[in-house]
């Protein structure tokens, strides 16, 4: 669903109901500006993002040993 910012201002309750069911693209001056989505959909997207990032970092991270970590911490004291 695509609507103008003016339409959002005229019918905020209706737009919120639509966003609960599907993403609503809000346009300013005829160009997409903001996407309104349900909180549940937002949480799903955020969980997917952080999960993918964690998997990527786990595969590419360079881990230090416990001894190296302890030595590093001791230098700071």
PDB file of C-alpha atoms in Angstrom:
ATOM      1  CA  UNK A   1       0.000   0.000   0.000  1.00  0.00           C
ATOM      2  CA  UNK A   2       1.305   3.455  -0.951  1.00  0.00           C
ATOM      3  CA  UNK A   3      -0.175   6.643   0.490  1.00  0.00           C
ATOM      4  CA  UNK A   4       0.819  10.278   0.711  1.00  0.00           C
ATOM      5  CA  UNK A   5       1.863  11.984   3.936  1.00  0.00           C
ATOM      6  CA  UNK A   6      -1.217  14.167   3.560  1.00  0.00           C
ATOM      7  CA  UNK A   7      -3.428  11.065   3.493  1.00  0.00           C
ATOM      8  CA  UNK A   8      -1.687   9.795   6.647  1.00  0.00           C
ATOM      9  CA  UNK A   9      -2.501  13.076   8.396  1.00  0.00           C
ATOM     10  CA  UNK A  10      -6.147  12.853   7.304  1.00  0.00           C
ATOM     11  CA  UNK A  11      -6.709   9.217   8.320  1.00  0.00           C
ATOM     12  CA  UNK A  12      -4.093   8.154  10.895  1.00  0.00           C
ATOM     13  CA  UNK A  13      -6.281   5.460  12.502  1.00  0.00           C
ATOM     14  CA  UNK A  14      -7.062   3.825   9.176  1.00  0.00           C
ATOM     15  CA  UNK A  15      -3.410   3.875   8.153  1.00  0.00           C
ATOM     16  CA  UNK A  16      -2.384   2.293  11.462  1.00  0.00           C
ATOM     17  CA  UNK A  17      -4.899  -0.502  10.873  1.00  0.00           C
ATOM     18  CA  UNK A  18      -3.516  -1.047   7.353  1.00  0.00           C
ATOM     19  CA  UNK A  19       0.076  -1.109   8.676  1.00  0.00           C
ATOM     20  CA  UNK A  20      -0.917  -3.816  11.158  1.00  0.00           C
ATOM     21  CA  UNK A  21      -1.726  -6.061   8.164  1.00  0.00           C
ATOM     22  CA  UNK A  22       0.866  -5.020   5.575  1.00  0.00           C
ATOM     23  CA  UNK A  23       3.675  -2.491   5.086  1.00  0.00           C
ATOM     24  CA  UNK A  24       2.451   1.004   4.214  1.00  0.00           C
ATOM     25  CA  UNK A  25       4.784   3.144   2.095  1.00  0.00           C
ATOM     26  CA  UNK A  26       4.337   6.824   2.876  1.00  0.00           C
ATOM     27  CA  UNK A  27       5.330   9.286   0.181  1.00  0.00           C
ATOM     28  CA  UNK A  28       6.305  12.941   0.433  1.00  0.00           C
ATOM     29  CA  UNK A  29       6.269  14.967  -2.764  1.00  0.00           C
ATOM     30  CA  UNK A  30       5.544  11.777  -4.689  1.00  0.00           C
ATOM     31  CA  UNK A  31       8.642   9.960  -3.427  1.00  0.00           C
ATOM     32  CA  UNK A  32       8.833   7.119  -0.887  1.00  0.00           C
ATOM     33  CA  UNK A  33       9.862   8.558   2.471  1.00  0.00           C
ATOM     34  CA  UNK A  34       8.891   6.138   5.249  1.00  0.00           C
ATOM     35  CA  UNK A  35       7.572   2.603   5.610  1.00  0.00           C
ATOM     36  CA  UNK A  36       5.124   1.900   8.410  1.00  0.00           C
ATOM     37  CA  UNK A  37       4.992  -1.710   9.616  1.00  0.00           C
ATOM     38  CA  UNK A  38       3.464  -3.531  12.562  1.00  0.00           C
ATOM     39  CA  UNK A  39       5.525  -3.903  15.711  1.00  0.00           C
ATOM     40  CA  UNK A  40       5.521  -7.690  15.282  1.00  0.00           C
ATOM     41  CA  UNK A  41       6.897  -7.377  11.751  1.00  0.00           C
ATOM     42  CA  UNK A  42       9.547  -4.954  13.005  1.00  0.00           C
ATOM     43  CA  UNK A  43      10.619  -7.414  15.706  1.00  0.00           C
ATOM     44  CA  UNK A  44      10.875 -10.226  13.144  1.00  0.00           C
ATOM     45  CA  UNK A  45      13.040  -8.086  10.864  1.00  0.00           C
ATOM     46  CA  UNK A  46      15.250  -6.985  13.753  1.00  0.00           C
ATOM     47  CA  UNK A  47      15.681 -10.558  14.999  1.00  0.00           C
ATOM     48  CA  UNK A  48      16.594 -11.727  11.499  1.00  0.00           C
ATOM     49  CA  UNK A  49      19.105  -8.884  11.097  1.00  0.00           C
ATOM     50  CA  UNK A  50      20.881  -9.513  14.409  1.00  0.00           C
ATOM     51  CA  UNK A  51      20.809 -13.273  13.893  1.00  0.00           C
ATOM     52  CA  UNK A  52      22.432 -12.951  10.467  1.00  0.00           C
ATOM     53  CA  UNK A  53      25.018 -10.509  11.807  1.00  0.00           C
ATOM     54  CA  UNK A  54      25.896 -12.833  14.697  1.00  0.00           C
ATOM     55  CA  UNK A  55      26.294 -15.793  12.323  1.00  0.00           C
ATOM     56  CA  UNK A  56      28.532 -13.748  10.021  1.00  0.00           C
ATOM     57  CA  UNK A  57      30.705 -12.510  12.876  1.00  0.00           C
ATOM     58  CA  UNK A  58      30.993 -15.992  14.322  1.00  0.00           C
ATOM     59  CA  UNK A  59      32.339 -17.260  10.986  1.00  0.00           C
ATOM     60  CA  UNK A  60      34.771 -14.374  10.429  1.00  0.00           C
ATOM     61  CA  UNK A  61      35.861 -13.414  13.947  1.00  0.00           C
ATOM     62  CA  UNK A  62      39.401 -13.884  15.156  1.00  0.00           C
ATOM     63  CA  UNK A  63      39.193 -15.259  18.676  1.00  0.00           C
ATOM     64  CA  UNK A  64      41.804 -14.755  21.374  1.00  0.00           C
ATOM     65  CA  UNK A  65      42.704 -17.403  23.886  1.00  0.00           C
ATOM     66  CA  UNK A  66      41.850 -17.088  27.559  1.00  0.00           C
ATOM     67  CA  UNK A  67      45.534 -16.467  28.294  1.00  0.00           C
ATOM     68  CA  UNK A  68      45.752 -13.654  25.715  1.00  0.00           C
ATOM     69  CA  UNK A  69      42.601 -12.073  27.117  1.00  0.00           C
ATOM     70  CA  UNK A  70      43.909 -12.264  30.692  1.00  0.00           C
ATOM     71  CA  UNK A  71      47.239 -10.692  29.665  1.00  0.00           C
ATOM     72  CA  UNK A  72      45.408  -7.882  27.885  1.00  0.00           C
ATOM     73  CA  UNK A  73      43.241  -7.196  30.930  1.00  0.00           C
ATOM     74  CA  UNK A  74      46.255  -7.208  33.264  1.00  0.00           C
ATOM     75  CA  UNK A  75      47.963  -4.535  31.156  1.00  0.00           C
ATOM     76  CA  UNK A  76      45.035  -2.206  31.784  1.00  0.00           C
ATOM     77  CA  UNK A  77      45.275  -2.495  35.567  1.00  0.00           C
TER      78      UNK A  77
END
